[in-house]
Each structure stands twice: as C-alpha cells, then as structure tokens.
PDB file of C-alpha atoms in Angstrom:
ATOM      1  CA  MET D   1      13.588  53.937  16.234  1.00  0.00           C
ATOM      2  CA  ASN D   2      13.872  51.014  18.677  1.00  0.00           C
ATOM      3  CA  LYS D   3      10.102  50.556  18.715  1.00  0.00           C
ATOM      4  CA  LEU D   4       9.937  50.647  14.898  1.00  0.00           C
ATOM      5  CA  LEU D   5      12.795  48.167  14.602  1.00  0.00           C
ATOM      6  CA  HIS D   6      11.132  45.850  17.108  1.00  0.00           C
ATOM      7  CA  GLU D   7       7.883  45.916  15.118  1.00  0.00           C
ATOM      8  CA  LYS D   8       9.734  45.071  11.888  1.00  0.00           C
ATOM      9  CA  ILE D   9      11.516  42.148  13.553  1.00  0.00           C
ATOM     10  CA  MET D  10       8.247  40.771  14.939  1.00  0.00           C
ATOM     11  CA  LYS D  11       6.554  41.089  11.561  1.00  0.00           C
ATOM     12  CA  GLY D  12       9.479  39.272   9.957  1.00  0.00           C
ATOM     13  CA  ARG D  13       9.227  36.449  12.480  1.00  0.00           C
ATOM     14  CA  CYS D  14       5.497  36.074  11.837  1.00  0.00           C
ATOM     15  CA  LYS D  15       6.078  35.854   8.082  1.00  0.00           C
ATOM     16  CA  LEU D  16       8.838  33.269   8.578  1.00  0.00           C
ATOM     17  CA  LYS D  17       6.619  31.231  10.887  1.00  0.00           C
ATOM     18  CA  ARG D  18       3.792  31.225   8.342  1.00  0.00           C
ATOM     19  CA  LEU D  19       6.237  30.222   5.602  1.00  0.00           C
ATOM     20  CA  CYS D  20       7.577  27.318   7.664  1.00  0.00           C
ATOM     21  CA  ILE D  21       4.063  26.081   8.412  1.00  0.00           C
ATOM     22  CA  THR D  22       3.175  26.294   4.710  1.00  0.00           C
ATOM     23  CA  VAL D  23       6.266  24.299   3.694  1.00  0.00           C
ATOM     24  CA  ILE D  24       5.623  21.614   6.310  1.00  0.00           C
ATOM     25  CA  LEU D  25       2.006  21.220   5.232  1.00  0.00           C
ATOM     26  CA  SER D  26       3.061  21.089   1.581  1.00  0.00           C
ATOM     27  CA  LEU D  27       5.540  18.315   2.278  1.00  0.00           C
ATOM     28  CA  PHE D  28       2.895  16.376   4.161  1.00  0.00           C
ATOM     29  CA  LEU D  29       0.424  16.667   1.294  1.00  0.00           C
ATOM     30  CA  ILE D  30       2.984  15.668  -1.312  1.00  0.00           C
ATOM     31  CA  ASN D  31       3.532  12.424   0.553  1.00  0.00           C
ATOM     32  CA  PRO D  32       1.131  11.700   3.423  1.00  0.00           C
ATOM     33  CA  THR D  33       3.335   8.850   4.655  1.00  0.00           C
ATOM     34  CA  SER D  34       6.411  11.057   4.960  1.00  0.00           C
ATOM     35  CA  MET D  35       5.748  11.592   8.643  1.00  0.00           C
ATOM     36  CA  VAL D  36       5.972   7.884   9.331  1.00  0.00           C
ATOM     37  CA  GLY D  37       8.099   6.285   6.598  1.00  0.00           C
ATOM     38  CA  ALA D  38       8.828   7.984   3.316  1.00  0.00           C
ATOM     39  CA  VAL D  39       8.677   6.213  -0.020  1.00  0.00           C
ATOM     40  CA  GLY D  40      12.033   4.767  -0.997  1.00  0.00           C
ATOM     41  CA  THR D  41      13.321   4.337   2.552  1.00  0.00           C
ATOM     42  CA  TYR D  42      12.594   0.650   2.907  1.00  0.00           C
ATOM     43  CA  LYS D  43      15.035  -1.328   4.974  1.00  0.00           C
ATOM     44  CA  ASN D  44      16.790  -4.367   3.565  1.00  0.00           C
ATOM     45  CA  LEU D  45      14.543  -7.404   3.394  1.00  0.00           C
ATOM     46  CA  THR D  46      14.171  -8.758   6.907  1.00  0.00           C
ATOM     47  CA  LEU D  47      11.390 -11.315   6.630  1.00  0.00           C
ATOM     48  CA  PHE D  48      13.994 -14.019   7.146  1.00  0.00           C
ATOM     49  CA  ALA D  49      14.634 -12.559  10.592  1.00  0.00           C
ATOM     50  CA  PRO D  50      12.650 -14.605  13.128  1.00  0.00           C
ATOM     51  CA  SER D  51      11.592 -11.412  14.888  1.00  0.00           C
ATOM     52  CA  LEU D  52       9.598 -10.055  11.923  1.00  0.00           C
ATOM     53  CA  LEU D  53       8.099 -13.402  10.954  1.00  0.00           C
ATOM     54  CA  ASN D  54       7.099 -13.942  14.567  1.00  0.00           C
ATOM     55  CA  SER D  55       5.589 -10.456  14.634  1.00  0.00           C
ATOM     56  CA  LEU D  56       3.526 -11.215  11.531  1.00  0.00           C
ATOM     57  CA  ARG D  57       2.296 -14.378  13.210  1.00  0.00           C
ATOM     58  CA  GLN D  58       1.115 -12.248  16.133  1.00  0.00           C
ATOM     59  CA  GLY D  59      -0.880  -9.992  13.792  1.00  0.00           C
ATOM     60  CA  GLY D  60      -1.300  -6.237  13.718  1.00  0.00           C
ATOM     61  CA  TYR D  61       0.014  -5.538  10.192  1.00  0.00           C
ATOM     62  CA  ILE D  62      -1.407  -4.649   6.797  1.00  0.00           C
ATOM     63  CA  LEU D  63      -0.115  -6.676   3.848  1.00  0.00           C
ATOM     64  CA  TYR D  64      -0.580  -4.513   0.753  1.00  0.00           C
ATOM     65  CA  VAL D  65      -0.159  -6.741  -2.298  1.00  0.00           C
ATOM     66  CA  ARG D  66      -0.116  -5.903  -5.967  1.00  0.00           C
ATOM     67  CA  HIS D  67      -2.134  -8.297  -8.167  1.00  0.00           C
ATOM     68  CA  GLY D  68      -0.423 -11.094 -10.093  1.00  0.00           C
ATOM     69  CA  GLU D  69       1.147 -10.735 -13.525  1.00  0.00           C
ATOM     70  CA  ALA D  70      -1.477  -9.199 -15.820  1.00  0.00           C
ATOM     71  CA  THR D  71      -0.514  -9.128 -19.477  1.00  0.00           C
ATOM     72  CA  GLU D  72      -3.754 -10.261 -21.142  1.00  0.00           C
ATOM     73  CA  GLY D  73      -5.712  -7.491 -22.853  1.00  0.00           C
ATOM     74  CA  GLU D  74      -5.835  -3.854 -21.775  1.00  0.00           C
ATOM     75  CA  ASP D  75      -8.089  -1.472 -19.861  1.00  0.00           C
ATOM     76  CA  GLN D  76     -10.385   0.025 -22.493  1.00  0.00           C
ATOM     77  CA  PRO D  77     -11.629   3.632 -22.167  1.00  0.00           C
ATOM     78  CA  ASN D  78     -15.187   2.404 -21.539  1.00  0.00           C
ATOM     79  CA  PHE D  79     -14.257  -0.649 -19.462  1.00  0.00           C
ATOM     80  CA  ASN D  80     -16.835  -2.315 -17.234  1.00  0.00           C
ATOM     81  CA  PHE D  81     -15.828  -3.777 -13.863  1.00  0.00           C
ATOM     82  CA  GLU D  82     -18.180  -6.711 -14.457  1.00  0.00           C
ATOM     83  CA  ASN D  83     -16.878  -7.390 -17.964  1.00  0.00           C
ATOM     84  CA  CYS D  84     -13.335  -8.715 -17.815  1.00  0.00           C
ATOM     85  CA  ALA D  85     -13.087  -8.600 -21.621  1.00  0.00           C
ATOM     86  CA  THR D  86     -12.828  -4.805 -21.322  1.00  0.00           C
ATOM     87  CA  GLN D  87      -9.885  -4.951 -18.887  1.00  0.00           C
ATOM     88  CA  ARG D  88      -6.278  -6.052 -18.562  1.00  0.00           C
ATOM     89  CA  ASN D  89      -6.343  -9.495 -16.952  1.00  0.00           C
ATOM     90  CA  LEU D  90      -4.107 -12.044 -15.262  1.00  0.00           C
ATOM     91  CA  SER D  91      -1.928 -14.212 -17.460  1.00  0.00           C
ATOM     92  CA  MET D  92      -1.727 -17.953 -16.838  1.00  0.00           C
ATOM     93  CA  SER D  93       1.489 -17.278 -14.936  1.00  0.00           C
ATOM     94  CA  GLY D  94      -0.293 -14.628 -12.875  1.00  0.00           C
ATOM     95  CA  ARG D  95      -3.034 -17.085 -11.894  1.00  0.00           C
ATOM     96  CA  LYS D  96      -0.470 -19.676 -10.864  1.00  0.00           C
ATOM     97  CA  GLN D  97       1.383 -17.042  -8.820  1.00  0.00           C
ATOM     98  CA  ALA D  98      -1.806 -16.062  -7.008  1.00  0.00           C
ATOM     99  CA  VAL D  99      -2.435 -19.648  -5.898  1.00  0.00           C
ATOM    100  CA  GLN D 100       1.181 -19.968  -4.736  1.00  0.00           C
ATOM    101  CA  PHE D 101       0.969 -16.679  -2.851  1.00  0.00           C
ATOM    102  CA  GLY D 102      -2.018 -17.740  -0.780  1.00  0.00           C
ATOM    103  CA  LYS D 103      -0.476 -21.128  -0.018  1.00  0.00           C
ATOM    104  CA  ALA D 104       2.785 -19.483   1.061  1.00  0.00           C
ATOM    105  CA  LEU D 105       1.025 -17.328   3.645  1.00  0.00           C
ATOM    106  CA  ARG D 106      -0.843 -20.354   4.964  1.00  0.00           C
ATOM    107  CA  ASP D 107       2.326 -22.451   5.145  1.00  0.00           C
ATOM    108  CA  LEU D 108       4.047 -19.625   7.016  1.00  0.00           C
ATOM    109  CA  LYS D 109       1.138 -19.597   9.477  1.00  0.00           C
ATOM    110  CA  ILE D 110       0.506 -15.882   9.063  1.00  0.00           C
ATOM    111  CA  PRO D 111      -3.053 -15.213  10.340  1.00  0.00           C
ATOM    112  CA  LEU D 112      -5.258 -13.119   8.081  1.00  0.00           C
ATOM    113  CA  GLN D 113      -8.348 -11.062   8.733  1.00  0.00           C
ATOM    114  CA  VAL D 114     -11.303 -11.879   6.498  1.00  0.00           C
ATOM    115  CA  PRO D 115     -12.660 -10.690   4.261  1.00  0.00           C
ATOM    116  CA  VAL D 116      -9.581  -9.853   2.232  1.00  0.00           C
ATOM    117  CA  LEU D 117     -10.035  -6.495   0.480  1.00  0.00           C
ATOM    118  CA  ALA D 118      -9.584  -6.214  -3.286  1.00  0.00           C
ATOM    119  CA  SER D 119      -9.870  -3.516  -5.900  1.00  0.00           C
ATOM    120  CA  PRO D 120     -12.880  -4.162  -8.199  1.00  0.00           C
ATOM    121  CA  PHE D 121     -10.765  -4.777 -11.318  1.00  0.00           C
ATOM    122  CA  CYS D 122     -10.905  -8.365 -12.548  1.00  0.00           C
ATOM    123  CA  ARG D 123      -7.153  -8.854 -12.134  1.00  0.00           C
ATOM    124  CA  THR D 124      -7.252  -7.880  -8.446  1.00  0.00           C
ATOM    125  CA  ARG D 125     -10.433  -9.786  -7.613  1.00  0.00           C
ATOM    126  CA  GLU D 126      -9.159 -12.899  -9.360  1.00  0.00           C
ATOM    127  CA  THR D 127      -5.784 -12.686  -7.606  1.00  0.00           C
ATOM    128  CA  ALA D 128      -7.511 -12.474  -4.214  1.00  0.00           C
ATOM    129  CA  ALA D 129     -10.002 -15.233  -5.027  1.00  0.00           C
ATOM    130  CA  LEU D 130      -7.298 -17.644  -6.228  1.00  0.00           C
ATOM    131  CA  ALA D 131      -5.134 -16.904  -3.198  1.00  0.00           C
ATOM    132  CA  PHE D 132      -7.748 -16.885  -0.442  1.00  0.00           C
ATOM    133  CA  GLY D 133     -11.034 -18.186  -1.840  1.00  0.00           C
ATOM    134  CA  LYS D 134     -13.787 -16.171  -3.513  1.00  0.00           C
ATOM    135  CA  SER D 135     -16.068 -16.277  -0.457  1.00  0.00           C
ATOM    136  CA  ASP D 136     -13.394 -14.535   1.643  1.00  0.00           C
ATOM    137  CA  VAL D 137     -12.911 -11.591  -0.728  1.00  0.00           C
ATOM    138  CA  GLN D 138     -14.657  -8.225  -0.477  1.00  0.00           C
ATOM    139  CA  THR D 139     -14.467  -5.620  -3.226  1.00  0.00           C
ATOM    140  CA  ASP D 140     -13.496  -2.127  -2.100  1.00  0.00           C
ATOM    141  CA  PRO D 141     -13.972   0.624  -4.723  1.00  0.00           C
ATOM    142  CA  PHE D 142     -11.523   2.958  -2.970  1.00  0.00           C
ATOM    143  CA  TRP D 143      -8.596   1.180  -4.618  1.00  0.00           C
ATOM    144  CA  VAL D 144      -9.748   2.326  -8.050  1.00  0.00           C
ATOM    145  CA  ASN D 145      -8.482   5.745  -6.955  1.00  0.00           C
ATOM    146  CA  VAL D 146      -5.022   4.259  -6.395  1.00  0.00           C
ATOM    147  CA  ASN D 147      -5.049   2.751  -9.883  1.00  0.00           C
ATOM    148  CA  ASN D 148      -6.016   6.168 -11.254  1.00  0.00           C
ATOM    149  CA  LEU D 149      -2.953   7.760  -9.661  1.00  0.00           C
ATOM    150  CA  SER D 150      -1.042   6.439 -12.653  1.00  0.00           C
ATOM    151  CA  ALA D 151      -3.066   8.760 -14.884  1.00  0.00           C
ATOM    152  CA  SER D 152      -2.642  12.514 -15.238  1.00  0.00           C
ATOM    153  CA  LEU D 153      -4.791  13.663 -12.345  1.00  0.00           C
ATOM    154  CA  PRO D 154      -5.280  17.204 -11.084  1.00  0.00           C
ATOM    155  CA  TYR D 155      -2.972  17.852  -8.153  1.00  0.00           C
ATOM    156  CA  ALA D 156      -5.818  18.327  -5.665  1.00  0.00           C
ATOM    157  CA  GLN D 157      -7.415  15.010  -6.636  1.00  0.00           C
ATOM    158  CA  GLN D 158      -4.111  13.163  -6.292  1.00  0.00           C
ATOM    159  CA  GLN D 159      -3.503  14.614  -2.839  1.00  0.00           C
ATOM    160  CA  ALA D 160      -7.045  13.767  -1.722  1.00  0.00           C
ATOM    161  CA  THR D 161      -6.414  10.129  -2.657  1.00  0.00           C
ATOM    162  CA  LEU D 162      -3.114  10.048  -0.751  1.00  0.00           C
ATOM    163  CA  VAL D 163      -4.653  11.587   2.357  1.00  0.00           C
ATOM    164  CA  ALA D 164      -7.461   9.001   2.207  1.00  0.00           C
ATOM    165  CA  LEU D 165      -4.831   6.280   1.756  1.00  0.00           C
ATOM    166  CA  THR D 166      -3.186   7.326   5.003  1.00  0.00           C
ATOM    167  CA  SER D 167      -6.480   7.074   6.879  1.00  0.00           C
ATOM    168  CA  VAL D 168      -6.949   3.514   5.552  1.00  0.00           C
ATOM    169  CA  LEU D 169      -3.418   2.294   6.263  1.00  0.00           C
ATOM    170  CA  GLU D 170      -3.406   3.611   9.832  1.00  0.00           C
ATOM    171  CA  GLN D 171      -6.357   1.386  10.797  1.00  0.00           C
ATOM    172  CA  ILE D 172      -5.293  -1.478  13.065  1.00  0.00           C
ATOM    173  CA  PRO D 173      -6.669  -4.914  12.032  1.00  0.00           C
ATOM    174  CA  ALA D 174      -8.596  -7.232  14.322  1.00  0.00           C
ATOM    175  CA  PRO D 175      -6.470  -8.609  17.202  1.00  0.00           C
ATOM    176  CA  GLY D 176      -4.266 -11.532  16.215  1.00  0.00           C
ATOM    177  CA  THR D 177      -4.708 -11.001  12.467  1.00  0.00           C
ATOM    178  CA  ASN D 178      -3.198  -9.143   9.528  1.00  0.00           C
ATOM    179  CA  ARG D 179      -5.318  -7.309   6.956  1.00  0.00           C
ATOM    180  CA  VAL D 180      -4.635  -8.115   3.295  1.00  0.00           C
ATOM    181  CA  ILE D 181      -5.312  -5.607   0.523  1.00  0.00           C
ATOM    182  CA  VAL D 182      -4.937  -6.749  -3.093  1.00  0.00           C
ATOM    183  CA  ALA D 183      -4.717  -3.715  -5.317  1.00  0.00           C
ATOM    184  CA  HIS D 184      -2.334  -1.814  -7.587  1.00  0.00           C
ATOM    185  CA  SER D 185       1.113  -0.331  -7.889  1.00  0.00           C
ATOM    186  CA  PHE D 186       1.716   3.385  -7.369  1.00  0.00           C
ATOM    187  CA  PRO D 187       3.674   5.788  -9.550  1.00  0.00           C
ATOM    188  CA  ASP D 188       7.342   5.983  -8.626  1.00  0.00           C
ATOM    189  CA  GLY D 189       7.811   8.187  -5.561  1.00  0.00           C
ATOM    190  CA  VAL D 190       4.090   8.369  -4.757  1.00  0.00           C
ATOM    191  CA  GLY D 191       2.235   6.582  -1.947  1.00  0.00           C
ATOM    192  CA  LEU D 192       3.812   3.148  -1.448  1.00  0.00           C
ATOM    193  CA  GLY D 193       5.901   3.496  -4.605  1.00  0.00           C
ATOM    194  CA  LYS D 194       6.261   1.115  -7.530  1.00  0.00           C
ATOM    195  CA  ILE D 195       5.310  -2.474  -6.671  1.00  0.00           C
ATOM    196  CA  SER D 196       6.054  -5.543  -8.763  1.00  0.00           C
ATOM    197  CA  PRO D 197       3.368  -8.226  -9.233  1.00  0.00           C
ATOM    198  CA  LEU D 198       2.583 -10.026  -5.956  1.00  0.00           C
ATOM    199  CA  THR D 199       5.186  -8.070  -4.047  1.00  0.00           C
ATOM    200  CA  THR D 200       3.954  -7.399  -0.502  1.00  0.00           C
ATOM    201  CA  VAL D 201       4.433  -4.069   1.236  1.00  0.00           C
ATOM    202  CA  VAL D 202       4.325  -4.701   4.991  1.00  0.00           C
ATOM    203  CA  VAL D 203       2.685  -1.793   6.801  1.00  0.00           C
ATOM    204  CA  LYS D 204       2.428  -1.283  10.567  1.00  0.00           C
ATOM    205  CA  PRO D 205      -0.637   0.876  11.311  1.00  0.00           C
ATOM    206  CA  ARG D 206      -0.395   3.131  14.361  1.00  0.00           C
ATOM    207  CA  GLY D 207      -4.084   3.825  14.819  1.00  0.00           C
ATOM    208  CA  HIS D 208      -6.522   6.558  13.855  1.00  0.00           C
ATOM    209  CA  GLY D 209      -4.789   9.872  13.334  1.00  0.00           C
ATOM    210  CA  LYS D 210      -1.356   8.424  14.139  1.00  0.00           C
ATOM    211  CA  GLY D 211      -0.225   7.345  10.689  1.00  0.00           C
ATOM    212  CA  PHE D 212       1.609   4.170   9.764  1.00  0.00           C
ATOM    213  CA  GLU D 213       5.081   2.750   9.277  1.00  0.00           C
ATOM    214  CA  ILE D 214       6.350   1.017   6.138  1.00  0.00           C
ATOM    215  CA  VAL D 215       8.173  -1.962   7.613  1.00  0.00           C
ATOM    216  CA  ASP D 216       9.384  -3.762   4.491  1.00  0.00           C
ATOM    217  CA  ARG D 217       8.554  -4.943   1.013  1.00  0.00           C
ATOM    218  CA  ILE D 218       8.761  -8.649   0.180  1.00  0.00           C
ATOM    219  CA  PRO D 219       9.132  -9.715  -3.467  1.00  0.00           C
ATOM    220  CA  PHE D 220       7.138 -12.774  -4.507  1.00  0.00           C
ATOM    221  CA  ASP D 221      10.205 -14.953  -5.082  1.00  0.00           C
ATOM    222  CA  GLU D 222      11.563 -14.084  -1.619  1.00  0.00           C
ATOM    223  CA  LEU D 223       8.277 -15.171  -0.067  1.00  0.00           C
ATOM    224  CA  LEU D 224       8.460 -18.512  -1.872  1.00  0.00           C
ATOM    225  CA  ARG D 225      12.046 -19.036  -0.717  1.00  0.00           C
ATOM    226  CA  LEU D 226      11.013 -18.451   2.872  1.00  0.00           C
ATOM    227  CA  GLN D 227       8.084 -20.827   2.447  1.00  0.00           C
ATOM    228  CA  GLU D 228      10.457 -23.523   1.181  1.00  0.00           C
ATOM    229  CA  LYS D 229      12.797 -23.025   4.140  1.00  0.00           C
ATOM    230  CA  THR D 230      10.019 -23.407   6.695  1.00  0.00           C
ATOM    231  CA  LEU D 231       8.384 -26.521   5.205  1.00  0.00           C
ATOM    232  CA  PRO D 232       9.160 -29.803   7.015  1.00  0.00           C
ATOM    233  CA  MET D 233      11.819 -31.928   5.380  1.00  0.00           C
TER     234      MET D 233
END
C-alpha cells in the first residue's frame, strides 16, 4: 500500500508541475512583456525628474511613438503603401504636432540614433519625416503587424507578433543614443497598450533574450511643457 500511495503522490506532483509550467508559458504568450513590465503598470509621469531626463540624455532607451493626429481619409481594403489617397492620413494639426515633437526632443538635447524607424503607412512616415527629416527615416515593415493587432487576428498570429515585438524592444541602441520608433497604438491591454497621438512610451531594453522594461509614457502636451521649462528665458 505504501509503495502504491507513493507512486500516486509522485504522479500527482508531475501533473501539477506540468500544469504550472503550462500556465506560466500561457501567461508569457498572452503578454510577452509581462516578465519585465506588464501593460497598465506605468508609473506616474517622471520625465520632470532630473534623473530620468538625464538618463535619456545618456542614451540607452527606445522611444516608441504613435504617429500624429490622423483624421483625414481611411484605410481602404485594397490600400497601397505608396498611395496615400488609399489610407488614413495626418490632419493639419497632426503635421504641426509632428514638427513640434521633433523640435522638443532637440531642445531637450535627447540624442537619437539614426535612422529613425517608421511603419510604412503614410501617416507614420510623414510624422517621422516632419519630426526628424526625411533622409533620417527608414521604413520598417514589421510595424504593419502591430497595426494589424487591432483587427480580428487568429490567436497564434497575434502571439507571434507580440513575441517578435519583445525581441525588437529588447535590443539596446547604439551607445549614447536612443532609438525612435514611429508606429501605431495597440489594443487595450495588449503589447504597449493604447497610445494617444504622439505619446511616447519610454522603454529600457535589457539586451537579447533579457526582455525590456516599460519606464514611462509621456503624453505630447507633457513633452511640450517640459520643453518650455527648459528653454532659456
């Protein structure tokens, strides 16, 4: 009886161990950043703290930015990346915001790695070009996958995009610089979460295979307020 009982206990432990591993892996796949900073756990805005601004000036961060206000037109079913008439585009306000955004980062003396990466949609490419100059912008088709997360994707395809996102955001930029990515918002509770136009999500990459940390998110108007405070009187 003792031997039989022992075997049952060991089998039970093995099943429990496999269940725990399955749950942990499932949680990781649902949100690949959960190991290093889950969506919705952003700290209060701290860019005004000299320590964070000084850290940004030292480099080593990724600044993930949603494109400017885009209310002109809509993405047609057969849209063409090279034909902006088939897409939703920046409004006049969005174009003005993009110019202000680039100037704010320059005024704050935050060093940027070039080229700046942008999703191939017209609204993202134009935002990056107005902010940083067209010659310093490189189109990266990966970010189309992030835009597609807002659609009804098969679960496996969504998770593949999120896992790939983690591998991108854990890459450390060139020494003394910050990498800028101009792309799209995420669905609520997915990836980096919902992002308003020209809001910046500050990400601290930890290196290949080590994940990343979501440091903060900086709304556009907060960035402009900080810019105003730092300008000489």
